[in-house]
XYZ file of C-alpha atoms in Angstrom:
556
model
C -44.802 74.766 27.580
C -43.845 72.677 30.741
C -41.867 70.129 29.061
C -39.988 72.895 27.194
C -39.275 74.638 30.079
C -38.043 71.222 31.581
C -35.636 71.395 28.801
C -34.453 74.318 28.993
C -33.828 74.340 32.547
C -31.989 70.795 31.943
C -29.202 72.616 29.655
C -29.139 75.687 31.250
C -28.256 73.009 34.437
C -25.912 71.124 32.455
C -24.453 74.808 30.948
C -23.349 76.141 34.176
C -21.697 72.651 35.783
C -24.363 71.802 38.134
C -24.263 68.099 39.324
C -26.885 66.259 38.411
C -30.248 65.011 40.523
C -28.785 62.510 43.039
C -31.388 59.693 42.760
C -31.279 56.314 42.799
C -29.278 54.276 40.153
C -28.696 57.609 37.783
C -25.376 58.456 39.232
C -22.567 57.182 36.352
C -20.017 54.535 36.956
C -16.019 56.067 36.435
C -13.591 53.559 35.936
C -10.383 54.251 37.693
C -8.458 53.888 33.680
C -11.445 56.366 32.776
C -9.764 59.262 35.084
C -7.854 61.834 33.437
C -7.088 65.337 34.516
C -10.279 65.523 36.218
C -12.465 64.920 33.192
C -13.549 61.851 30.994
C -12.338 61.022 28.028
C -14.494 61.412 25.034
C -15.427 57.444 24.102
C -14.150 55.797 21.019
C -16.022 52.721 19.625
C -13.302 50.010 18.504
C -14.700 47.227 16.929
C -12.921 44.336 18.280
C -12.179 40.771 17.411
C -13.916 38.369 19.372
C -11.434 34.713 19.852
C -13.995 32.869 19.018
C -13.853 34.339 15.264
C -10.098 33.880 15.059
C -8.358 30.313 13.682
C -7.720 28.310 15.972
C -3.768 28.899 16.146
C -4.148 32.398 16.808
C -7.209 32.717 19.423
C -5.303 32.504 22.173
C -2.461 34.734 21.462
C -4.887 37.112 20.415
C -6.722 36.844 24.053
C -2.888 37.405 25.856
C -2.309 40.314 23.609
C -6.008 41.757 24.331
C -4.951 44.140 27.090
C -4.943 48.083 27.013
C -1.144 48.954 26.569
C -2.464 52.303 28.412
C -4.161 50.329 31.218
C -2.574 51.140 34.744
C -3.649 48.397 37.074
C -2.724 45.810 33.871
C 0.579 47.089 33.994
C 0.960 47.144 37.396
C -0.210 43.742 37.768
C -3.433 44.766 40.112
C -6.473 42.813 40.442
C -9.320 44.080 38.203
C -12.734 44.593 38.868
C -15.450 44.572 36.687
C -18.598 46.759 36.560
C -20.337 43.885 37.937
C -18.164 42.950 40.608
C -16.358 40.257 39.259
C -12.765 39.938 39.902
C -10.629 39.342 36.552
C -6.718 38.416 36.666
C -4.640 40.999 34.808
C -2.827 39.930 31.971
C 1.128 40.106 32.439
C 2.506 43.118 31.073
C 5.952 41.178 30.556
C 6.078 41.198 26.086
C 8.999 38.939 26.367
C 6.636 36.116 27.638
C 4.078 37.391 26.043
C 5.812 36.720 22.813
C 6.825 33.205 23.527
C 3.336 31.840 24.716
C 2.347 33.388 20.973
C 5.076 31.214 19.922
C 3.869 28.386 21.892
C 0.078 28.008 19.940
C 0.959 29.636 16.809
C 2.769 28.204 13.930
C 4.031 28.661 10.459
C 2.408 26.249 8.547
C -1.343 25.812 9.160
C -2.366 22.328 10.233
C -5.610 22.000 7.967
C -3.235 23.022 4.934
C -3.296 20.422 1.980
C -0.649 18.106 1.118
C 1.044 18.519 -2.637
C 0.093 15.203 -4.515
C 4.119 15.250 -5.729
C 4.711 14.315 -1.835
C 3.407 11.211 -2.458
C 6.635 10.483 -4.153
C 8.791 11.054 -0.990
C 10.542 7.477 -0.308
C 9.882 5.548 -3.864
C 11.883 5.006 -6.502
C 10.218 8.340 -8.429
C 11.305 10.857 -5.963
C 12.089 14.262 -7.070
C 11.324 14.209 -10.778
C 12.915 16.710 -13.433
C 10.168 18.236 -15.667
C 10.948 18.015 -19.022
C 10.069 21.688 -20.555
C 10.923 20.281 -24.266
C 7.306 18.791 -24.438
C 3.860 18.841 -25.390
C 1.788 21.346 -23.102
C -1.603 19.319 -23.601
C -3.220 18.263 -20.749
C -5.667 15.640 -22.284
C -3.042 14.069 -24.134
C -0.626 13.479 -20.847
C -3.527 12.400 -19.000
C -4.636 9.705 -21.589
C -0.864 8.789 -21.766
C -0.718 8.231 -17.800
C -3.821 6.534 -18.245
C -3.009 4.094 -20.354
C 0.413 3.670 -18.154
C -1.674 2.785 -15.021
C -3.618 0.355 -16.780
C -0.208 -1.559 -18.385
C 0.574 -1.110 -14.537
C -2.513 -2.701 -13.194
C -2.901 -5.598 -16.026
C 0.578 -6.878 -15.106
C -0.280 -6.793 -11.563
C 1.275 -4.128 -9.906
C 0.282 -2.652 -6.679
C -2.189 0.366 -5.785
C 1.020 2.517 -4.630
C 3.093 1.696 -7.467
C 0.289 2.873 -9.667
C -0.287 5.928 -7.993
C 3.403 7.053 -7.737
C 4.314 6.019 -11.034
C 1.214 8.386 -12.254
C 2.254 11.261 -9.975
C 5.576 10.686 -10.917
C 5.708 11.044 -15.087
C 2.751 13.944 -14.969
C 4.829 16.255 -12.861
C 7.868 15.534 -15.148
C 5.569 16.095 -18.125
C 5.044 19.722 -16.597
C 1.009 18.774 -15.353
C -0.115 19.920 -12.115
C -3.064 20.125 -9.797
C -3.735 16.234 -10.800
C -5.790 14.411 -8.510
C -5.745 10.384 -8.757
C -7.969 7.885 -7.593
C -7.474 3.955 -7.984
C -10.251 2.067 -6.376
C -9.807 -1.845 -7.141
C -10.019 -2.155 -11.026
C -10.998 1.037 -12.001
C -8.406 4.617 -12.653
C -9.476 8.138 -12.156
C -7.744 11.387 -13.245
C -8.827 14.519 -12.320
C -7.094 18.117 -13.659
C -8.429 20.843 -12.165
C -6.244 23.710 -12.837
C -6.815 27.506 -11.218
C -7.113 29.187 -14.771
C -7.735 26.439 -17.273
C -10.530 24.022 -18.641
C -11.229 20.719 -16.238
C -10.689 17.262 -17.224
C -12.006 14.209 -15.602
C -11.440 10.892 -17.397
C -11.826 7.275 -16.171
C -10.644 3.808 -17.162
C -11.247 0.710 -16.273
C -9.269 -2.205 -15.993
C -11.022 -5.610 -16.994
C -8.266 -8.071 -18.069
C -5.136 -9.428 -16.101
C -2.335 -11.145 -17.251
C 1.360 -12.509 -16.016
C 3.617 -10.340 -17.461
C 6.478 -9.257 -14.574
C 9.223 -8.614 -17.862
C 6.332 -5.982 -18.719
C 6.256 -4.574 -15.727
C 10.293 -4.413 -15.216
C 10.165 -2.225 -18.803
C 7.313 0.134 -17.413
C 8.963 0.907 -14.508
C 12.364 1.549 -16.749
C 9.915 3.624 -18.728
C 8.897 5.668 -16.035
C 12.426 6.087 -14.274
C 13.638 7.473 -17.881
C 10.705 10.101 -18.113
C 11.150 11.445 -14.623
C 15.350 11.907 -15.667
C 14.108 14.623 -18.087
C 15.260 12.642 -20.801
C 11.911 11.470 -22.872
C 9.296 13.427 -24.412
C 5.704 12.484 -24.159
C 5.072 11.822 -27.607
C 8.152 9.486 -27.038
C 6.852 7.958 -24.286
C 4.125 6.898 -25.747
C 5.641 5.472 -28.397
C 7.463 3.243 -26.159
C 4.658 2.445 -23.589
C 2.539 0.953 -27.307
C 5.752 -0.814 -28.294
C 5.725 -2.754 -24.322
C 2.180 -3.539 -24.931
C 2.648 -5.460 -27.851
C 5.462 -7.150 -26.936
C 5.274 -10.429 -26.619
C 6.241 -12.295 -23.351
C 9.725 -13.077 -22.998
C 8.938 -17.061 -22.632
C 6.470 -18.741 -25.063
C 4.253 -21.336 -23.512
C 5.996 -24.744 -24.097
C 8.517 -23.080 -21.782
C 6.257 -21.756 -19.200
C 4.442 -25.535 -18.980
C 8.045 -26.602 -18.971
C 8.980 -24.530 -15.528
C 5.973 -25.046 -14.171
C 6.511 -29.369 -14.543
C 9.839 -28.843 -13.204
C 9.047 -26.722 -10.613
C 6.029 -28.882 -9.152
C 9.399 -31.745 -9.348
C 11.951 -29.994 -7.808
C 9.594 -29.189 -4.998
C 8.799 -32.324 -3.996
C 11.801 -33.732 -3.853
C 12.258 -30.708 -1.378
C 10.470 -31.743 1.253
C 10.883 -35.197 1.060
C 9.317 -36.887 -1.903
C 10.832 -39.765 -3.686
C 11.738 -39.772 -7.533
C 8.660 -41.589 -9.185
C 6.582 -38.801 -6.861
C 8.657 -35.810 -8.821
C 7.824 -37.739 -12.019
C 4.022 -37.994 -11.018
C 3.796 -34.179 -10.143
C 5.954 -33.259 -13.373
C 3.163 -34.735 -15.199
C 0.111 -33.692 -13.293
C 1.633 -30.378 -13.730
C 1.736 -30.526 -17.205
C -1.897 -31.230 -17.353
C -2.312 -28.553 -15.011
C -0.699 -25.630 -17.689
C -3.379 -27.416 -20.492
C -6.378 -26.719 -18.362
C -5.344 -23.803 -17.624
C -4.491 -22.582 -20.944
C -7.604 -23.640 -22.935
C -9.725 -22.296 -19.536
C -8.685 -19.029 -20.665
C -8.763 -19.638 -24.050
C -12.488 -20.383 -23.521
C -12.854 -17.604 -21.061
C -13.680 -19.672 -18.167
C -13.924 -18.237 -14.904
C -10.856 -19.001 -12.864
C -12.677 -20.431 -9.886
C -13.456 -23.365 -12.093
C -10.144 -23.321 -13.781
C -7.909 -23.869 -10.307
C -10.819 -25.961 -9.127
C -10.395 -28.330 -11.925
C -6.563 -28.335 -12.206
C -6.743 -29.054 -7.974
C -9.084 -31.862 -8.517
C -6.603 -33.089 -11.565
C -3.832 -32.955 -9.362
C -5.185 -34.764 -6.675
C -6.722 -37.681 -8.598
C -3.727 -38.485 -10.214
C -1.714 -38.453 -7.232
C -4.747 -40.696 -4.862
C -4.277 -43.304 -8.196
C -0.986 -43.717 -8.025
C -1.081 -43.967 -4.328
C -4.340 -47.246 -5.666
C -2.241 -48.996 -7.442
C 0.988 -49.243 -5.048
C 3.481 -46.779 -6.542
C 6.255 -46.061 -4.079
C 5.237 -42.156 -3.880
C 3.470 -40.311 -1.076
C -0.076 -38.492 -2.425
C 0.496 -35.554 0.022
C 3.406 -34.849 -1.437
C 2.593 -35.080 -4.739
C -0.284 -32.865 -4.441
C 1.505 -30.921 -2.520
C 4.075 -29.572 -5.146
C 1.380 -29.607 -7.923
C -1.089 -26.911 -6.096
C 1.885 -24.337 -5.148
C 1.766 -22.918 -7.575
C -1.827 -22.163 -8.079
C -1.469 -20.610 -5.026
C -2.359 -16.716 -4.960
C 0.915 -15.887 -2.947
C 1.458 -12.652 -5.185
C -1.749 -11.121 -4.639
C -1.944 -11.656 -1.256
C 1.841 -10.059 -1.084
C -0.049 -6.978 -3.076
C -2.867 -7.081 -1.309
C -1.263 -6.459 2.490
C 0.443 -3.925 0.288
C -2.197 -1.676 -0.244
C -3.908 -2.288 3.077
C -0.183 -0.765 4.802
C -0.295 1.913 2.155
C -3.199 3.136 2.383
C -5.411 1.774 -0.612
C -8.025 -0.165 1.613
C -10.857 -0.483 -1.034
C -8.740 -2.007 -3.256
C -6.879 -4.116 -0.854
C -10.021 -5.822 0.159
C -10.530 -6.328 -3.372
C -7.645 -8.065 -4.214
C -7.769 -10.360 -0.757
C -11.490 -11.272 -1.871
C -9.713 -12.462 -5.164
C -6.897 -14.370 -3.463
C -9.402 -15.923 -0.957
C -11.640 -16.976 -3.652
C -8.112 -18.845 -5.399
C -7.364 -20.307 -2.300
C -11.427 -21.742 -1.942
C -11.200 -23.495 -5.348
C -7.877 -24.892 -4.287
C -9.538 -26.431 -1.533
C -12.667 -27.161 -3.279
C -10.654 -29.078 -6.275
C -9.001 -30.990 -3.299
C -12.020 -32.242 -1.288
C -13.918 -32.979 -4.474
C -11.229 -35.661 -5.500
C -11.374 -37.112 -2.086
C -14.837 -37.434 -2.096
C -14.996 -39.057 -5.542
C -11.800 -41.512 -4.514
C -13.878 -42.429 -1.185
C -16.765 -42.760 -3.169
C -14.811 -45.099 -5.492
C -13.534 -47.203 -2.598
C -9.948 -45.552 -2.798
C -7.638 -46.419 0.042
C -7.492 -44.124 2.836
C -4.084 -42.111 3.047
C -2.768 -41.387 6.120
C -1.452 -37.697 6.110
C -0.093 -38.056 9.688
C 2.394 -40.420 9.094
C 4.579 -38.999 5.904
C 7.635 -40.735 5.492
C 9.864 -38.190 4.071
C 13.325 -38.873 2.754
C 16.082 -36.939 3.942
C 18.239 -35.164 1.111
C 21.976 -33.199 2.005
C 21.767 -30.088 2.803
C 23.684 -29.125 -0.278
C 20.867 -31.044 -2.570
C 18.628 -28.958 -0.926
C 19.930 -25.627 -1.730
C 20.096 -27.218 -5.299
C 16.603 -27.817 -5.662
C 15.616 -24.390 -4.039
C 17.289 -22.795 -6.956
C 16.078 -24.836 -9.674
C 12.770 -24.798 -8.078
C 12.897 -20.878 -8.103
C 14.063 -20.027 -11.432
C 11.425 -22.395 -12.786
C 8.684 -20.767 -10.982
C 10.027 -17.223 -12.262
C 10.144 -18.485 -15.638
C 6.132 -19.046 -14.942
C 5.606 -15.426 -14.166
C 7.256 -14.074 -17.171
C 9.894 -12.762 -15.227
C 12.978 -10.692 -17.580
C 16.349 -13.501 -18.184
C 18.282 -10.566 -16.562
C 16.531 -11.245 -12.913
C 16.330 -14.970 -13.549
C 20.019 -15.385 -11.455
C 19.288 -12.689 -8.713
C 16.164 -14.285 -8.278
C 17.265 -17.706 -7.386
C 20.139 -16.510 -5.570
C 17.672 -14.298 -2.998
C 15.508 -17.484 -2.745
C 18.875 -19.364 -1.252
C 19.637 -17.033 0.844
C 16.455 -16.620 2.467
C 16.315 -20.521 2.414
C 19.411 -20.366 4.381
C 17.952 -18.027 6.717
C 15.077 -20.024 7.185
C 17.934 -23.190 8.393
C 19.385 -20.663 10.978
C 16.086 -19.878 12.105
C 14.482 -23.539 13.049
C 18.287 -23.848 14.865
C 17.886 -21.067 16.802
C 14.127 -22.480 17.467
C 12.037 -19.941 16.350
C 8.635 -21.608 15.880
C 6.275 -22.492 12.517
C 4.840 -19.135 12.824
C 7.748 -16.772 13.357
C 10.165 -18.280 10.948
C 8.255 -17.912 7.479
C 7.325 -14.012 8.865
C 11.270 -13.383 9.468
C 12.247 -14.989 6.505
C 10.149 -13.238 4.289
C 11.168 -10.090 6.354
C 15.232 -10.751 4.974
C 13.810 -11.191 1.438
C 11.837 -8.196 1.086
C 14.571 -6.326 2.441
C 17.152 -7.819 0.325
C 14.509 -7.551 -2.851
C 14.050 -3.661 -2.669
C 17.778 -3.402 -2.623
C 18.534 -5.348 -5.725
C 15.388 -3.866 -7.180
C 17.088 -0.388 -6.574
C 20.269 -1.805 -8.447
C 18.734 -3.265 -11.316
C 16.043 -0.990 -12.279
C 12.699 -3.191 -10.778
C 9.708 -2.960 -9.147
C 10.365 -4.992 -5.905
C 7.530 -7.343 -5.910
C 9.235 -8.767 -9.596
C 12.264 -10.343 -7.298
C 10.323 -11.129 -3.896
C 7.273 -12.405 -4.947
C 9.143 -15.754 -6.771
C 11.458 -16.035 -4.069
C 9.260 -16.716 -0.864
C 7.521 -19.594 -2.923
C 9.537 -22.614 -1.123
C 7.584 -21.753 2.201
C 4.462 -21.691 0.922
C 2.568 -24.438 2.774
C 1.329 -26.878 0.550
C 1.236 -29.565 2.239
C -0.395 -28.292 5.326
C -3.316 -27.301 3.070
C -3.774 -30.857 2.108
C -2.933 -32.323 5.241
C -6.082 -29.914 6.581
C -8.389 -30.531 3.827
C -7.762 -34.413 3.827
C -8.920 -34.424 7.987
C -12.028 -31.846 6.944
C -13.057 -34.196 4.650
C -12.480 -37.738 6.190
C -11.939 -37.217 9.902
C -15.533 -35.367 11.105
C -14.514 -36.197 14.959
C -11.622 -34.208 14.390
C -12.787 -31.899 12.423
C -11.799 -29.130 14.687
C -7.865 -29.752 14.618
C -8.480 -29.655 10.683
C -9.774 -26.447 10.843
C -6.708 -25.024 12.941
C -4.436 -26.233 10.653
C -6.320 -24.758 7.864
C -6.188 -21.616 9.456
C -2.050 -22.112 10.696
C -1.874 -22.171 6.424
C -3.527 -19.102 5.675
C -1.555 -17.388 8.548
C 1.870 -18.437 6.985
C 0.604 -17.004 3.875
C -0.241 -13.711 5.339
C 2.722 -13.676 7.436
C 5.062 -14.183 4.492
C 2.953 -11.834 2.718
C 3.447 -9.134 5.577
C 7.208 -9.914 5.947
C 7.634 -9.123 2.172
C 6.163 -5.554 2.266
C 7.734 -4.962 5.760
C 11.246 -5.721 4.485
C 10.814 -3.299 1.624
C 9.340 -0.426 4.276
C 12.562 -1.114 5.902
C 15.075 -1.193 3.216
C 14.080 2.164 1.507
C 15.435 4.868 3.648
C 18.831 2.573 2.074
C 18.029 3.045 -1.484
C 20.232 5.162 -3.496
C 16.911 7.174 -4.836
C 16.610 8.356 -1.103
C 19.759 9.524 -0.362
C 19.539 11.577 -3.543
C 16.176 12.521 -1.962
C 18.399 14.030 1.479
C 21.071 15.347 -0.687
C 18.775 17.244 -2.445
C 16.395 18.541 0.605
C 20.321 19.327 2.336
C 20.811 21.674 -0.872
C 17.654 23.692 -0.616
């Protein structure tokens, strides 16, 4: 009975307006935006947003725009106060700038959004293909067909980037999106994952190389006529078999033919006498044979360039036995350039710039592993001579003959279109090819006048050929690395590596000096290597398939 007569003498209080019991802490806290006409508003429970839950591009407008329109001392700019006492700074009531700071953090295109895989294309050769709606709408079969182009691609020794691209490049035209593509050293990976369709995922792996750069000029002809909207992908096909089992524009009598002439032409280059060009004609000869029936017995070819090195070098350390007026430097000299990996290591800084770094440490593992047999074949014949009781050579004191300048530019062109003869270059690049190469060898004169150092002149050099090779690539329909690659082969250095191996070997006191010079050699390398893909980074912005690119970004 008491505590119902407690409430009922609570409502009848509350009934007839009385004020309630003034004790301690019960009175209620108004809020000056809580008085109305003398009464208090009846409260409505808005769920609100808290910043932290918002994306990150729209958390802070969202905290500007969190002030009451209706709030007085907001609008008024007055200091608030909070129930606790703390002192908060209105927000401006100003929406012009409250519009612009919105502006300010947030913007049209999310920054987590993904990339389209055709962006990739942005800047080759394969930018904005045409999709070719007269074609087979099967998914497998357009995957298995850009399979088996990347591996054509890969065999004849294209780069990561090419690969990619040229992928991207004929799927889109063939009508096949959401394609993902993964090359990883030697082995390709497709994935199709469309929204509403079946997912494929196929993989291929590349196991066999060979020199083939006519093959690769007719791929990349392939490609450039599938992306003009012209070829089907039954056709396509057809035509990718048919540059498979073509054979390679040179047989092999001529490629040991180029590669005897090239060794000569290059040592008369830097100074070699006649007899010497005959003596490296020959070793290179021998060089081709091993070679050939190494990978005719499948032979690794660590042993293979090891063997051919040693080859060289003993013939060259008996002439120099029995008295022949010919320097062994020399000779060995223009009988190991070409074993040298220079095209590897050109693809190889490639991929590292382009962002392929699993496969660009791949490839630089390869070309180092080259470059060790050279210079195991080369200390394994001076051991054996000094063994033998062979006369020491002295690699210090070369006496080098001194040819015209215009003999010079003579051999550099011979010397070139032999050596792209040896890569199966096409006969319609054999001409532009040697041309670039005395160009750049004219370059190179202008740069030891103007005193540019050992270092800096093969790097700027290489730098004018690149850039010179992606523009006549553009021309004739070519994957740069076709034209460059041949035509930075007169500075390779040679005979620094021998010069370095010969004082590893023989001079132990100095062994240290040796070892600089070694390492001076594989920094020209990668400094003609890096001057290659830098000059092509340059020129491309140039190319006509870019300023289609513009025209056609202008249009939309």
């Amino acid at each position: 009975m008491a505590q119902q007569d407690h409430g009922e003498k609570s409502v009848e209080s509350k009934d007839a307006g009385e004020d309630p019991s003034p004790l301690a802490g019960s009175l209620p806290r108004i809020l000056t935006s809580e008085i109305n006409m003398g009464h208090l508003p009846e409260t409505v429970s808005v769920e609100t947003t808290m910043a932290s839950e918002l994306p990150l591009n729209t958390a802070v407008s969202a905290s500007v725009a969190a002030a009451d329109a209706t709030d007085i001392e907001s609008r008024t700019g007055q200091v608030l106060t909070s129930d606790d006492g703390i002192t908060l700074m209105p927000t401006r009531a100003n929406p012009v700038a409250r519009r612009l700071l919105a502006k300010m953090w947030i913007s049209d295109t999310p920054p987590t959004e993904a990339l389209k895989v055709v962006d990739r294309l942005r800047g080759t050769p394969y930018a904005n293909p045409k999709v070719n709606v007269d074609q087979d709408a099967s998914a497998r079969r357009t995957m298995e067909f850009a399979l088996d182009l990347g591996e054509t691609l890969i065999r004849y020794g294209a780069g990561a980037l090419e690969v990619e691209t040229s992928i991207i490049a004929v799927t889109a035209a063939l009508g096949l999106s959401h394609l993902d593509v993964d090359i990883t050293n030697q082995s390709l990976h497709l994935n199709y994952s469309p929204p509403d369709a079946e997912s494929y995922s196929i993989l291929r792996v590349v196991r066999s190389y060979t020199t083939n750069y006519a093959g690769l000029v007719m791929v990349h002809e392939l490609v450039s006529d599938i992306i003009a909207g012209g070829v089907s992908r039954t056709s396509s096909a057809k035509q990718l078999k048919a540059i498979t089992r073509k054979p390679k524009p040179f047989p092999r009598w001529v490629v040991a033919s180029g590669q005897s002439i090239f060794a000569a032409a290059f040592v008369l280059f830097i100074g070699g006498s006649w007899l010497g060009a005959l003596v490296a004609m020959a070793s290179s000869w021998l060089i081709s044979q091993i070679g050939r029936y190494g990978s005719r017995w499948r032979v690794p070819e660590f042993f293979s360039v090891a063997t051919a090195t040693f080859t060289v070098t003993v013939i060259a350390l008996l002439s120099h036995r029995v008295h022949a007026p010919l320097d062994p430097a020399l000779v060995v000299s223009g009988g190991i350039l070409l074993l040298l990996p220079s095209g590897r290591f050109v693809s190889a800084l490639q991929d590292a710039i382009n962002g392929f770094p699993v496969t660009a440490v791949g490839r630089l593992f390869s070309a180092g592993l080259t470059y060790t047999a050279i210079l195991s074949g080369i200390s394994s014949a001076l051991v054996v001579s000094s063994v033998f009781g062979g006369d020491k050579v002295d690699v210090h004191r070369i006496v080098a003959i001194n040819y015209p300048t215009w003999m010079l530019v003579g051999l550099v062109a011979v010397a070139i279109l032999a050596g792209a003869v040896t890569e199966q270059t096409a006969k319609r690049l054999l001409i532009p090819t040697a041309l670039l190469a005395v160009g750049g060898y004219l370059v190179l004169l202008l740069a030891e006048q103007i005193g540019l150092g050992s270092r800096a002149t093969p790097a700027v050099v290489a730098t004018v050929i690149g850039f010179a090779a992606r523009f006549l690539a553009d021309k004739l329909r070519s994957p740069q690395l076709v034209i460059a690659a041949p035509a930075v082969m007169f500075m390779l250095p040679g005979l620094m590596i021998f010069r370095a191996m010969y004082g590893i070997v023989f001079d132990v006191e100095d062994m240290f000096s040796s070892l600089v010079e070694m390492f001076n050699a594989f920094a020209i390398m990668l400094s003609i290597a890096g001057g290659v893909v830098f000059g092509d980074t340059l020129c491309r912005p140039l190319t006509s398939n870019a300023r289609r690119e513009r025209r056609w970004i202008r249009r939309r």
